[in-house]
Amino acid sequence: LTKNRYPVNRGDYAILNDNHVQFFKNLLDNRIITDPDECESYNIDWIKNVRGYSTCVLKPKTTEEVSKILAFCNENRIAVCPQGGNTGLVGGSVPVFDEVILNTSLMRTIYNINGTSGVLICQAGCVLEDLDNALAEHGLMMPLDLGAKGLCHIGGNVATNAGGLRLLRYGNLHGSVLGVEAVKADGQIIDLLSALKKDNTGFHLKHLFIGSEGVLGIITKVAIQCPPKPLAINLAFLGLPSFKHVLKVLKQAKRDLGEILASCELIDQSTMRVSTENLKLRLPFPEEYPFYMLIESHGSNTVHDEEKLTVFLEEIMKNELILNGILAKAPSTIRKIWELRERLTEGFVLDGYVFKYDISLPIENFYSLVPVMQERLSGLKDVIRVSGYGHLGDGNIHFQVSCREFSQEILQKIEPFVYEYTSKLRGSISAEHGIGFRKPKYVHYSKSPESIVIMKQLKTLFDPKGILNPYKVLPP
Ligand code: AKG
């Protein structure tokens, strides 16, 4: 349980004993897993990239239970790994050694949906897609949408400030989360569950928990501002000859579609083959193109939106910016096209091992890393693809290098080069996935030394014994 699988040493935490386990059993009415086989899936992340050795998974149902668990762990110096749907991509949601896993899957109560204000108040363990379905009955929807929506928990989304496919239109969670309730490492419950749009009464402490990846506290409840479910949804799927053309189409889409532009995603040809070849999904047209764009509009009036889309499509065709395109209106066609994009994470895994980078870059440089890396990695026979796709409208590319199996040689060609490249352009080395376990030692590429000191001071203030999600986020 204490062996070093990774180049980090186990912290000076207690080894779990029978008395500890008994305490948890009594507190949770046996909502605890200690069977090693059953613990297995909670120890491994979604993409099977990192794993821990926890022998104890706790499933609280209430904030008070979370508070009692943390007070006990803090008192006894037991390390804790908070876990939602375990769909993170940087190893933040699984233990590194034998941390106790505090899993939020039984915290799934929806307290209130206000159809007029659009405010949703719920527990942290609600699954994103379930919330979206519940909101639909009130004519609302979640402000965020991710490929992992069927599994991820809203508490995990907020704790990682998850971005996703419609951030372009609805903003990130720092904007739409109105309030949170969180439990500090010592068990203290912090009620920041404001449901107000405006509340400038001192520091906005909720922001410390949004994106803190469980190292400052565990989010137990959230209040979120949800937009109306759009009455008109259209999706343009385009094939383009070059990235230059892509940038022109993006600019035109912003100009012509204005407030109805909801998503603007880019997929390069090599990435698209992950969907067509690995996952056997079909493109809506038979030819392949160097780049594909998905441009979705959300509006309240079909006629109005169609007028805007017509102007946009006419303009990009007149200027010969696209090689092919379709406009999907039927929900089933729209869903099928989105599958090509949403299932890429799953499809890449079928290549073998994937080196993943989630990078923000100035828009002109959105794609520039890909050809640079293709050149750098050319001649390495184990590399299957060097490609990029992602949230063009937000300047966030998912740069990926896939190969049959993990290779130190390939890794050394990619890192630290990819981080240096990003840093030189003042980009972010983690646009939306967070830092987790995989990236703490690279934080300095995107954060100044002074801000890292403040991050560490805040960690000490919130969690002086360092029991919450150790080895993660903060550089050693
Ligand atoms: C996305 O599909 O937008 C993701 O964030 C996942 C990217 C990845 O699998 O690296």
Tab-separated table of C-alpha atoms and ligand atoms in Angstrom:
chain	number	residue	atom	x	y	z
A	1	LEU	CA	0.000	0.000	0.000
A	2	THR	CA	2.892	2.317	0.556
A	3	LYS	CA	5.067	1.350	-2.381
A	4	ASN	CA	6.291	4.027	-4.752
A	5	ARG	CA	4.736	3.387	-8.119
A	6	TYR	CA	5.383	6.992	-9.070
A	7	PRO	CA	8.338	9.256	-8.282
A	8	VAL	CA	6.715	10.594	-5.085
A	9	ASN	CA	7.037	9.443	-1.500
A	10	ARG	CA	4.056	8.566	0.637
A	11	GLY	CA	3.310	11.382	3.093
A	12	ASP	CA	3.459	10.871	6.816
A	13	TYR	CA	-0.148	9.695	7.094
A	14	ALA	CA	-1.676	7.008	9.303
A	15	ILE	CA	-2.089	3.494	7.915
A	16	LEU	CA	-5.741	2.586	8.163
A	17	ASN	CA	-6.475	0.190	11.053
A	18	ASP	CA	-9.518	-1.764	12.243
A	19	ASN	CA	-10.545	0.981	14.655
A	20	HIS	CA	-10.632	3.525	11.866
A	21	VAL	CA	-12.671	1.199	9.652
A	22	GLN	CA	-15.076	0.492	12.497
A	23	PHE	CA	-15.615	4.205	13.027
A	24	PHE	CA	-16.524	4.637	9.337
A	25	LYS	CA	-18.803	1.574	9.399
A	26	ASN	CA	-20.719	2.904	12.386
A	27	LEU	CA	-20.988	6.378	10.939
A	28	LEU	CA	-22.099	5.305	7.476
A	29	ASP	CA	-24.338	2.385	8.267
A	30	ASN	CA	-21.998	0.150	6.306
A	31	ARG	CA	-21.875	2.386	3.224
A	32	ILE	CA	-18.215	1.513	2.988
A	33	ILE	CA	-16.271	-0.786	0.646
A	34	THR	CA	-13.210	-2.612	1.947
A	35	ASP	CA	-13.145	-5.660	-0.316
A	36	PRO	CA	-9.985	-5.209	-2.464
A	37	ASP	CA	-11.680	-6.420	-5.657
A	38	GLU	CA	-14.585	-4.050	-5.162
A	39	CYS	CA	-12.186	-1.192	-4.397
A	40	GLU	CA	-10.375	-1.760	-7.689
A	41	SER	CA	-12.548	0.369	-9.998
A	42	TYR	CA	-12.408	3.291	-7.546
A	43	ASN	CA	-8.599	3.112	-7.614
A	44	ILE	CA	-8.229	3.398	-11.387
A	45	ASP	CA	-9.055	6.432	-13.452
A	46	TRP	CA	-11.375	6.527	-16.446
A	47	ILE	CA	-8.655	6.270	-19.079
A	48	LYS	CA	-6.671	3.735	-17.026
A	49	ASN	CA	-3.713	6.054	-16.758
A	50	VAL	CA	-3.142	6.216	-13.002
A	51	ARG	CA	-3.973	3.952	-10.102
A	52	GLY	CA	-3.865	3.894	-6.343
A	53	TYR	CA	-4.102	1.264	-3.632
A	54	SER	CA	-6.931	2.391	-1.400
A	55	THR	CA	-8.587	-0.300	0.682
A	56	CYS	CA	-11.441	1.867	1.825
A	57	VAL	CA	-14.168	3.637	-0.152
A	58	LEU	CA	-16.638	5.728	1.839
A	59	LYS	CA	-20.054	6.697	0.522
A	60	PRO	CA	-21.600	9.448	2.610
A	61	LYS	CA	-25.103	10.684	1.876
A	62	THR	CA	-25.081	13.990	3.732
A	63	THR	CA	-22.892	17.004	4.398
A	64	GLU	CA	-22.887	16.094	8.081
A	65	GLU	CA	-21.434	12.676	7.276
A	66	VAL	CA	-18.746	14.263	5.099
A	67	SER	CA	-17.987	16.638	7.957
A	68	LYS	CA	-17.664	13.798	10.497
A	69	ILE	CA	-15.469	11.749	8.160
A	70	LEU	CA	-13.109	14.668	7.575
A	71	ALA	CA	-12.979	15.688	11.256
A	72	PHE	CA	-12.011	12.102	12.106
A	73	CYS	CA	-9.443	11.852	9.300
A	74	ASN	CA	-7.925	15.176	10.242
A	75	GLU	CA	-7.708	14.154	13.898
A	76	ASN	CA	-6.100	10.831	12.972
A	77	ARG	CA	-4.005	12.126	10.070
A	78	ILE	CA	-5.705	9.915	7.511
A	79	ALA	CA	-5.267	11.066	3.900
A	80	VAL	CA	-8.454	11.416	1.833
A	81	CYS	CA	-9.056	11.342	-1.906
A	82	PRO	CA	-12.361	13.027	-2.814
A	83	GLN	CA	-13.988	11.356	-5.812
A	84	GLY	CA	-17.006	12.179	-7.980
A	85	GLY	CA	-17.701	10.275	-11.197
A	86	ASN	CA	-13.975	9.564	-11.619
A	87	THR	CA	-13.909	10.895	-15.173
A	88	GLY	CA	-11.010	13.326	-14.695
A	89	LEU	CA	-8.118	13.146	-17.124
A	90	VAL	CA	-5.177	14.190	-14.925
A	91	GLY	CA	-5.348	11.603	-12.165
A	92	GLY	CA	-6.987	13.941	-9.631
A	93	SER	CA	-9.833	11.621	-8.693
A	94	VAL	CA	-7.981	8.437	-7.712
A	95	PRO	CA	-5.653	7.919	-4.778
A	96	VAL	CA	-1.894	7.775	-5.297
A	97	PHE	CA	-1.184	5.463	-2.358
A	98	ASP	CA	-3.712	4.244	0.202
A	99	GLU	CA	-5.764	7.429	0.729
A	100	VAL	CA	-9.312	6.749	1.857
A	101	ILE	CA	-11.665	7.449	-1.043
A	102	LEU	CA	-14.617	9.694	-0.240
A	103	ASN	CA	-16.985	9.045	-3.101
A	104	THR	CA	-19.992	11.324	-3.655
A	105	SER	CA	-22.180	8.918	-5.668
A	106	LEU	CA	-24.865	8.691	-2.970
A	107	MET	CA	-25.128	12.472	-2.595
A	108	ARG	CA	-27.590	12.923	-5.419
A	109	THR	CA	-30.510	14.942	-4.089
A	110	ILE	CA	-31.913	17.770	-6.157
A	111	TYR	CA	-33.255	20.294	-3.639
A	112	ASN	CA	-34.783	22.863	-5.915
A	113	ILE	CA	-35.169	23.943	-9.503
A	114	ASN	CA	-36.612	27.408	-9.911
A	115	GLY	CA	-38.141	27.693	-13.366
A	116	THR	CA	-38.254	31.496	-13.176
A	117	SER	CA	-34.801	32.388	-11.851
A	118	GLY	CA	-33.215	29.318	-13.451
A	119	VAL	CA	-31.415	28.435	-10.219
A	120	LEU	CA	-30.696	24.779	-9.489
A	121	ILE	CA	-29.661	23.700	-5.988
A	122	CYS	CA	-28.446	20.152	-5.553
A	123	GLN	CA	-25.990	17.824	-3.886
A	124	ALA	CA	-22.507	17.305	-5.266
A	125	GLY	CA	-23.016	13.710	-6.424
A	126	CYS	CA	-25.775	14.427	-8.961
A	127	VAL	CA	-24.777	13.170	-12.400
A	128	LEU	CA	-24.564	15.963	-14.995
A	129	GLU	CA	-26.897	14.246	-17.474
A	130	ASP	CA	-29.495	13.512	-14.765
A	131	LEU	CA	-29.496	17.196	-13.862
A	132	ASP	CA	-29.928	18.154	-17.501
A	133	ASN	CA	-32.907	15.802	-17.788
A	134	ALA	CA	-34.491	17.130	-14.592
A	135	LEU	CA	-33.985	20.728	-15.747
A	136	ALA	CA	-35.566	19.957	-19.136
A	137	GLU	CA	-38.909	19.474	-17.375
A	138	HIS	CA	-38.657	23.121	-16.346
A	139	GLY	CA	-37.553	24.328	-19.773
A	140	LEU	CA	-33.961	24.738	-18.541
A	141	MET	CA	-30.613	23.065	-19.144
A	142	MET	CA	-27.194	22.818	-17.523
A	143	PRO	CA	-24.781	25.542	-18.610
A	144	LEU	CA	-22.145	22.902	-19.301
A	145	ASP	CA	-22.026	19.784	-21.454
A	146	LEU	CA	-19.230	17.196	-21.628
A	147	GLY	CA	-18.635	13.874	-23.339
A	148	ALA	CA	-18.556	12.336	-19.828
A	149	LYS	CA	-21.995	13.744	-18.913
A	150	GLY	CA	-23.477	10.305	-18.205
A	151	LEU	CA	-20.941	9.622	-15.456
A	152	CYS	CA	-19.439	12.842	-14.096
A	153	HIS	CA	-20.789	14.442	-10.923
A	154	ILE	CA	-21.621	18.115	-10.677
A	155	GLY	CA	-19.455	18.417	-7.532
A	156	GLY	CA	-16.495	17.099	-9.519
A	157	ASN	CA	-17.351	19.428	-12.403
A	158	VAL	CA	-17.313	22.401	-10.057
A	159	ALA	CA	-14.238	21.212	-8.162
A	160	THR	CA	-12.360	20.999	-11.477
A	161	ASN	CA	-14.049	24.007	-13.124
A	162	ALA	CA	-14.907	21.703	-16.021
A	163	GLY	CA	-15.286	23.478	-19.372
A	164	GLY	CA	-16.823	21.409	-22.142
A	165	LEU	CA	-18.665	21.940	-25.358
A	166	ARG	CA	-20.841	24.976	-24.738
A	167	LEU	CA	-18.572	27.175	-22.640
A	168	LEU	CA	-18.283	29.550	-25.603
A	169	ARG	CA	-21.887	30.584	-25.124
A	170	TYR	CA	-22.625	29.994	-21.431
A	171	GLY	CA	-19.278	30.825	-19.840
A	172	ASN	CA	-17.327	28.798	-17.299
A	173	LEU	CA	-18.407	27.681	-13.857
A	174	HIS	CA	-16.840	30.676	-12.134
A	175	GLY	CA	-19.677	32.579	-13.779
A	176	SER	CA	-22.597	30.189	-13.478
A	177	VAL	CA	-21.990	28.737	-10.007
A	178	LEU	CA	-23.835	31.065	-7.663
A	179	GLY	CA	-22.829	29.313	-4.479
A	180	VAL	CA	-21.321	26.211	-2.948
A	181	GLU	CA	-21.366	24.440	0.363
A	182	ALA	CA	-18.021	22.868	1.166
A	183	VAL	CA	-16.415	21.002	4.045
A	184	LYS	CA	-12.921	21.951	5.149
A	185	ALA	CA	-10.276	19.376	6.070
A	186	ASP	CA	-11.077	19.752	9.787
A	187	GLY	CA	-14.754	18.995	9.156
A	188	GLN	CA	-15.982	22.576	9.351
A	189	ILE	CA	-18.918	23.174	7.018
A	190	ILE	CA	-18.635	26.410	5.026
A	191	ASP	CA	-22.012	27.643	3.858
A	192	LEU	CA	-21.452	29.717	0.718
A	193	LEU	CA	-24.643	28.415	-0.858
A	194	SER	CA	-25.927	31.769	-2.048
A	195	ALA	CA	-28.475	31.527	-4.838
A	196	LEU	CA	-28.144	35.218	-5.651
A	197	LYS	CA	-26.932	36.550	-8.953
A	198	LYS	CA	-25.374	39.532	-7.195
A	199	ASP	CA	-23.707	39.407	-3.800
A	200	ASN	CA	-20.677	41.612	-3.196
A	201	THR	CA	-20.459	41.117	0.537
A	202	GLY	CA	-16.732	40.684	0.920
A	203	PHE	CA	-14.447	38.157	-0.742
A	204	HIS	CA	-16.051	35.643	-3.119
A	205	LEU	CA	-14.790	32.579	-1.312
A	206	LYS	CA	-16.760	30.180	-3.523
A	207	HIS	CA	-14.191	30.841	-6.256
A	208	LEU	CA	-11.498	29.217	-4.132
A	209	PHE	CA	-13.385	25.939	-4.228
A	210	ILE	CA	-14.265	26.163	-7.931
A	211	GLY	CA	-11.321	24.530	-9.691
A	212	SER	CA	-9.425	23.675	-6.482
A	213	GLU	CA	-9.638	19.932	-7.280
A	214	GLY	CA	-10.522	18.905	-3.755
A	215	VAL	CA	-7.326	20.129	-2.095
A	216	LEU	CA	-8.967	22.961	-0.123
A	217	GLY	CA	-12.232	21.279	0.830
A	218	ILE	CA	-14.917	18.947	-0.425
A	219	ILE	CA	-17.857	20.518	-2.222
A	220	THR	CA	-21.109	19.047	-0.916
A	221	LYS	CA	-23.801	21.262	-2.481
A	222	VAL	CA	-23.971	23.694	-5.362
A	223	ALA	CA	-26.297	26.438	-6.597
A	224	ILE	CA	-26.056	26.965	-10.333
A	225	GLN	CA	-27.568	29.482	-12.696
A	226	CYS	CA	-29.073	27.492	-15.562
A	227	PRO	CA	-30.066	28.961	-18.928
A	228	PRO	CA	-33.351	28.256	-20.739
A	229	LYS	CA	-33.230	25.165	-22.917
A	230	PRO	CA	-32.920	26.534	-26.460
A	231	LEU	CA	-36.052	26.125	-28.574
A	232	ALA	CA	-34.030	26.144	-31.797
A	233	ILE	CA	-30.817	24.115	-32.137
A	234	ASN	CA	-28.906	23.794	-35.407
A	235	LEU	CA	-25.558	22.232	-36.127
A	236	ALA	CA	-23.312	23.004	-39.089
A	237	PHE	CA	-20.725	20.338	-39.870
A	238	LEU	CA	-18.055	21.615	-42.222
A	239	GLY	CA	-15.043	20.224	-44.078
A	240	LEU	CA	-12.169	22.682	-44.621
A	241	PRO	CA	-8.859	22.706	-46.472
A	242	SER	CA	-6.552	24.469	-43.970
A	243	PHE	CA	-6.292	26.086	-40.548
A	244	LYS	CA	-6.204	29.498	-42.218
A	245	HIS	CA	-9.675	28.790	-43.563
A	246	VAL	CA	-10.757	27.586	-40.120
A	247	LEU	CA	-9.830	30.930	-38.544
A	248	LYS	CA	-11.761	32.830	-41.185
A	249	VAL	CA	-14.839	30.678	-40.610
A	250	LEU	CA	-14.582	31.220	-36.847
A	251	LYS	CA	-14.484	34.981	-37.329
A	252	GLN	CA	-17.435	34.856	-39.722
A	253	ALA	CA	-19.433	32.638	-37.360
A	254	LYS	CA	-18.915	35.103	-34.507
A	255	ARG	CA	-19.968	37.984	-36.711
A	256	ASP	CA	-22.974	36.370	-38.415
A	257	LEU	CA	-24.333	34.210	-35.615
A	258	GLY	CA	-23.645	36.589	-32.735
A	259	GLU	CA	-25.519	35.639	-29.579
A	260	ILE	CA	-26.785	32.296	-30.964
A	261	LEU	CA	-23.283	30.853	-31.466
A	262	ALA	CA	-23.123	28.120	-28.799
A	263	SER	CA	-20.233	25.813	-29.800
A	264	CYS	CA	-17.356	26.022	-32.214
A	265	GLU	CA	-15.266	22.865	-32.257
A	266	LEU	CA	-12.407	21.796	-34.483
A	267	ILE	CA	-11.257	18.272	-35.363
A	268	ASP	CA	-8.278	17.597	-37.607
A	269	GLN	CA	-8.272	14.733	-40.103
A	270	SER	CA	-6.058	12.400	-38.113
A	271	THR	CA	-8.241	12.835	-35.023
A	272	MET	CA	-11.417	12.299	-37.027
A	273	ARG	CA	-10.061	8.914	-38.060
A	274	VAL	CA	-10.206	7.929	-34.383
A	275	SER	CA	-13.976	8.173	-34.730
A	276	THR	CA	-14.275	6.718	-38.216
A	277	GLU	CA	-11.671	3.941	-37.932
A	278	ASN	CA	-11.356	3.093	-34.207
A	279	LEU	CA	-15.022	3.617	-33.330
A	280	LYS	CA	-16.463	2.885	-36.800
A	281	LEU	CA	-18.666	5.979	-36.732
A	282	ARG	CA	-19.733	7.494	-40.043
A	283	LEU	CA	-19.074	10.969	-41.351
A	284	PRO	CA	-22.161	12.713	-42.718
A	285	PHE	CA	-20.421	13.021	-46.117
A	286	PRO	CA	-18.224	10.451	-47.885
A	287	GLU	CA	-15.035	12.508	-48.458
A	288	GLU	CA	-12.350	13.263	-45.907
A	289	TYR	CA	-10.989	16.780	-45.329
A	290	PRO	CA	-7.934	18.183	-43.507
A	291	PHE	CA	-10.174	19.901	-40.904
A	292	TYR	CA	-13.737	19.635	-39.685
A	293	MET	CA	-15.729	22.193	-37.734
A	294	LEU	CA	-18.861	21.720	-35.663
A	295	ILE	CA	-20.726	24.976	-35.204
A	296	GLU	CA	-23.870	24.816	-33.099
A	297	SER	CA	-26.429	27.566	-32.636
A	298	HIS	CA	-28.825	27.877	-29.694
A	299	GLY	CA	-31.693	30.288	-30.004
A	300	SER	CA	-35.295	30.893	-29.112
A	301	ASN	CA	-36.733	31.343	-32.590
A	302	THR	CA	-36.249	28.892	-35.457
A	303	VAL	CA	-36.972	31.379	-38.231
A	304	HIS	CA	-34.646	33.975	-36.786
A	305	ASP	CA	-31.835	31.443	-36.302
A	306	GLU	CA	-32.250	29.984	-39.784
A	307	GLU	CA	-31.968	33.455	-41.297
A	308	LYS	CA	-28.690	33.986	-39.479
A	309	LEU	CA	-27.355	30.558	-40.408
A	310	THR	CA	-28.266	31.083	-44.048
A	311	VAL	CA	-26.333	34.354	-44.155
A	312	PHE	CA	-23.367	32.665	-42.459
A	313	LEU	CA	-23.320	29.635	-44.769
A	314	GLU	CA	-23.779	31.749	-47.885
A	315	GLU	CA	-20.937	33.986	-46.858
A	316	ILE	CA	-18.445	31.155	-46.180
A	317	MET	CA	-19.405	29.389	-49.413
A	318	LYS	CA	-19.154	32.594	-51.443
A	319	ASN	CA	-15.654	33.146	-50.069
A	320	GLU	CA	-14.709	29.512	-50.727
A	321	LEU	CA	-13.785	28.922	-47.111
A	322	ILE	CA	-15.216	25.407	-46.927
A	323	LEU	CA	-14.974	22.325	-49.115
A	324	ASN	CA	-18.182	20.716	-47.904
A	325	GLY	CA	-20.820	21.199	-45.263
A	326	ILE	CA	-24.207	20.166	-43.981
A	327	LEU	CA	-26.683	21.904	-41.731
A	328	ALA	CA	-28.347	19.470	-39.337
A	329	LYS	CA	-31.683	20.374	-37.785
A	330	ALA	CA	-33.145	17.033	-36.711
A	331	PRO	CA	-32.155	16.145	-33.131
A	332	SER	CA	-31.196	12.584	-34.165
A	333	THR	CA	-28.813	13.850	-36.900
A	334	ILE	CA	-27.363	16.435	-34.523
A	335	ARG	CA	-26.758	13.717	-31.895
A	336	LYS	CA	-25.029	11.463	-34.442
A	337	ILE	CA	-22.677	14.209	-35.558
A	338	TRP	CA	-21.808	15.131	-31.954
A	339	GLU	CA	-20.901	11.493	-31.340
A	340	LEU	CA	-17.985	11.956	-33.750
A	341	ARG	CA	-16.668	14.614	-31.373
A	342	GLU	CA	-17.830	13.447	-27.941
A	343	ARG	CA	-16.478	9.910	-28.180
A	344	LEU	CA	-12.931	10.872	-29.118
A	345	THR	CA	-11.484	10.238	-25.638
A	346	GLU	CA	-12.880	6.712	-25.725
A	347	GLY	CA	-11.701	6.225	-29.323
A	348	PHE	CA	-8.135	7.363	-28.664
A	349	VAL	CA	-7.730	4.724	-25.954
A	350	LEU	CA	-8.112	2.112	-28.709
A	351	ASP	CA	-4.852	3.343	-30.260
A	352	GLY	CA	-2.993	2.052	-27.183
A	353	TYR	CA	-1.280	4.678	-25.011
A	354	VAL	CA	-2.172	8.382	-25.362
A	355	PHE	CA	-0.037	11.333	-24.275
A	356	LYS	CA	-2.639	14.031	-23.631
A	357	TYR	CA	-2.183	17.773	-23.450
A	358	ASP	CA	-5.008	20.197	-22.763
A	359	ILE	CA	-3.700	23.555	-23.832
A	360	SER	CA	-4.925	27.119	-24.228
A	361	LEU	CA	-3.131	29.166	-26.852
A	362	PRO	CA	-3.720	32.522	-28.550
A	363	ILE	CA	-6.181	31.828	-31.347
A	364	GLU	CA	-3.697	32.373	-34.205
A	365	ASN	CA	-1.525	29.683	-32.610
A	366	PHE	CA	-4.356	27.310	-31.749
A	367	TYR	CA	-3.074	24.640	-34.124
A	368	SER	CA	0.592	25.614	-34.559
A	369	LEU	CA	1.842	23.076	-32.012
A	370	VAL	CA	0.557	20.127	-34.051
A	371	PRO	CA	2.785	20.507	-37.152
A	372	VAL	CA	5.743	21.410	-34.932
A	373	MET	CA	5.299	18.216	-32.953
A	374	GLN	CA	4.607	16.140	-36.064
A	375	GLU	CA	8.007	17.238	-37.326
A	376	ARG	CA	9.656	16.583	-33.926
A	377	LEU	CA	8.211	13.095	-33.689
A	378	SER	CA	8.611	12.099	-37.315
A	379	GLY	CA	10.607	8.933	-37.786
A	380	LEU	CA	9.548	7.424	-34.427
A	381	LYS	CA	7.944	4.248	-35.646
A	382	ASP	CA	5.769	3.594	-32.601
A	383	VAL	CA	3.874	6.850	-32.947
A	384	ILE	CA	0.403	6.283	-34.400
A	385	ARG	CA	-0.880	9.850	-34.582
A	386	VAL	CA	0.091	13.376	-33.580
A	387	SER	CA	-3.085	15.377	-33.768
A	388	GLY	CA	-5.254	18.077	-32.303
A	389	TYR	CA	-8.906	18.877	-31.764
A	390	GLY	CA	-11.022	20.784	-29.334
A	391	HIS	CA	-12.712	23.962	-28.331
A	392	LEU	CA	-11.599	26.325	-31.085
A	393	GLY	CA	-14.038	29.020	-29.968
A	394	ASP	CA	-12.384	29.049	-26.529
A	395	GLY	CA	-8.784	28.746	-27.784
A	396	ASN	CA	-8.409	25.338	-26.088
A	397	ILE	CA	-6.818	22.516	-28.057
A	398	HIS	CA	-6.566	18.872	-26.971
A	399	PHE	CA	-3.205	17.941	-28.373
A	400	GLN	CA	-2.623	14.182	-28.436
A	401	VAL	CA	0.157	11.809	-29.337
A	402	SER	CA	-0.919	8.201	-29.490
A	403	CYS	CA	1.243	5.121	-29.768
A	404	ARG	CA	0.875	1.405	-29.233
A	405	GLU	CA	2.270	1.536	-25.704
A	406	PHE	CA	3.931	3.940	-23.302
A	407	SER	CA	7.406	4.940	-24.505
A	408	GLN	CA	9.962	6.905	-22.505
A	409	GLU	CA	11.647	7.945	-25.754
A	410	ILE	CA	8.451	9.506	-27.088
A	411	LEU	CA	7.710	11.154	-23.750
A	412	GLN	CA	11.116	12.806	-23.707
A	413	LYS	CA	10.565	14.181	-27.182
A	414	ILE	CA	7.257	15.707	-26.086
A	415	GLU	CA	8.036	16.982	-22.587
A	416	PRO	CA	9.067	19.510	-21.465
A	417	PHE	CA	9.039	20.877	-25.043
A	418	VAL	CA	5.251	21.073	-25.225
A	419	TYR	CA	5.099	23.027	-21.948
A	420	GLU	CA	7.929	25.363	-22.951
A	421	TYR	CA	6.222	26.011	-26.271
A	422	THR	CA	2.952	26.816	-24.509
A	423	SER	CA	4.613	28.990	-21.898
A	424	LYS	CA	6.505	31.041	-24.494
A	425	LEU	CA	3.182	31.907	-26.098
A	426	ARG	CA	1.723	32.713	-22.636
A	427	GLY	CA	-0.732	29.849	-23.047
A	428	SER	CA	-2.063	27.559	-20.324
A	429	ILE	CA	-0.655	24.069	-19.795
A	430	SER	CA	-4.061	22.977	-18.513
A	431	ALA	CA	-6.999	24.755	-20.038
A	432	GLU	CA	-9.859	22.738	-18.535
A	433	HIS	CA	-8.676	19.413	-17.120
A	434	GLY	CA	-6.866	20.804	-14.086
A	435	ILE	CA	-3.533	19.795	-12.589
A	436	GLY	CA	-4.422	16.667	-10.631
A	437	PHE	CA	-1.602	14.211	-10.018
A	438	ARG	CA	-0.098	14.356	-13.485
A	439	LYS	CA	0.857	17.996	-13.719
A	440	PRO	CA	1.906	19.652	-10.420
A	441	LYS	CA	5.520	19.850	-11.486
A	442	TYR	CA	4.555	21.777	-14.601
A	443	VAL	CA	2.388	24.437	-12.925
A	444	HIS	CA	5.247	26.945	-13.068
A	445	TYR	CA	4.957	27.029	-16.846
A	446	SER	CA	1.628	28.816	-16.424
A	447	LYS	CA	1.801	30.384	-12.941
A	448	SER	CA	4.293	32.880	-11.551
A	449	PRO	CA	6.412	31.938	-8.473
A	450	GLU	CA	4.493	34.503	-6.412
A	451	SER	CA	1.117	32.985	-7.264
A	452	ILE	CA	2.376	29.492	-6.453
A	453	VAL	CA	3.445	30.746	-3.001
A	454	ILE	CA	-0.056	32.123	-2.399
A	455	MET	CA	-1.598	28.832	-3.534
A	456	LYS	CA	0.554	26.992	-0.995
A	457	GLN	CA	-0.344	29.469	1.756
A	458	LEU	CA	-4.039	28.948	1.041
A	459	LYS	CA	-3.552	25.178	1.177
A	460	THR	CA	-1.931	25.517	4.609
A	461	LEU	CA	-4.749	27.763	5.798
A	462	PHE	CA	-7.516	25.407	4.657
A	463	ASP	CA	-5.811	22.079	5.301
A	464	PRO	CA	-2.824	22.481	7.676
A	465	LYS	CA	-2.206	18.723	7.957
A	466	GLY	CA	-2.409	18.241	4.176
A	467	ILE	CA	-4.914	15.363	4.348
A	468	LEU	CA	-7.023	16.449	1.357
A	469	ASN	CA	-6.078	14.994	-2.018
A	470	PRO	CA	-2.335	14.901	-1.254
A	471	TYR	CA	0.317	14.809	-4.020
A	472	LYS	CA	-1.996	16.766	-6.314
A	473	VAL	CA	-2.290	20.268	-7.794
A	474	LEU	CA	0.432	22.031	-5.763
A	475	PRO	CA	4.002	21.687	-6.966
A	476	PRO	CA	6.193	19.696	-4.562
B	1	AKG	C1	-12.985	16.929	-24.623
B	1	AKG	O1	-13.329	16.018	-25.377
B	1	AKG	O2	-13.325	18.107	-24.795
B	1	AKG	C2	-12.123	16.640	-23.482
B	1	AKG	O3	-11.939	17.492	-22.650
B	1	AKG	C3	-11.398	15.339	-23.431
B	1	AKG	C4	-10.074	15.482	-24.082
B	1	AKG	C5	-9.146	14.297	-23.942
B	1	AKG	O4	-9.587	13.161	-23.997
B	1	AKG	O5	-7.951	14.544	-23.791
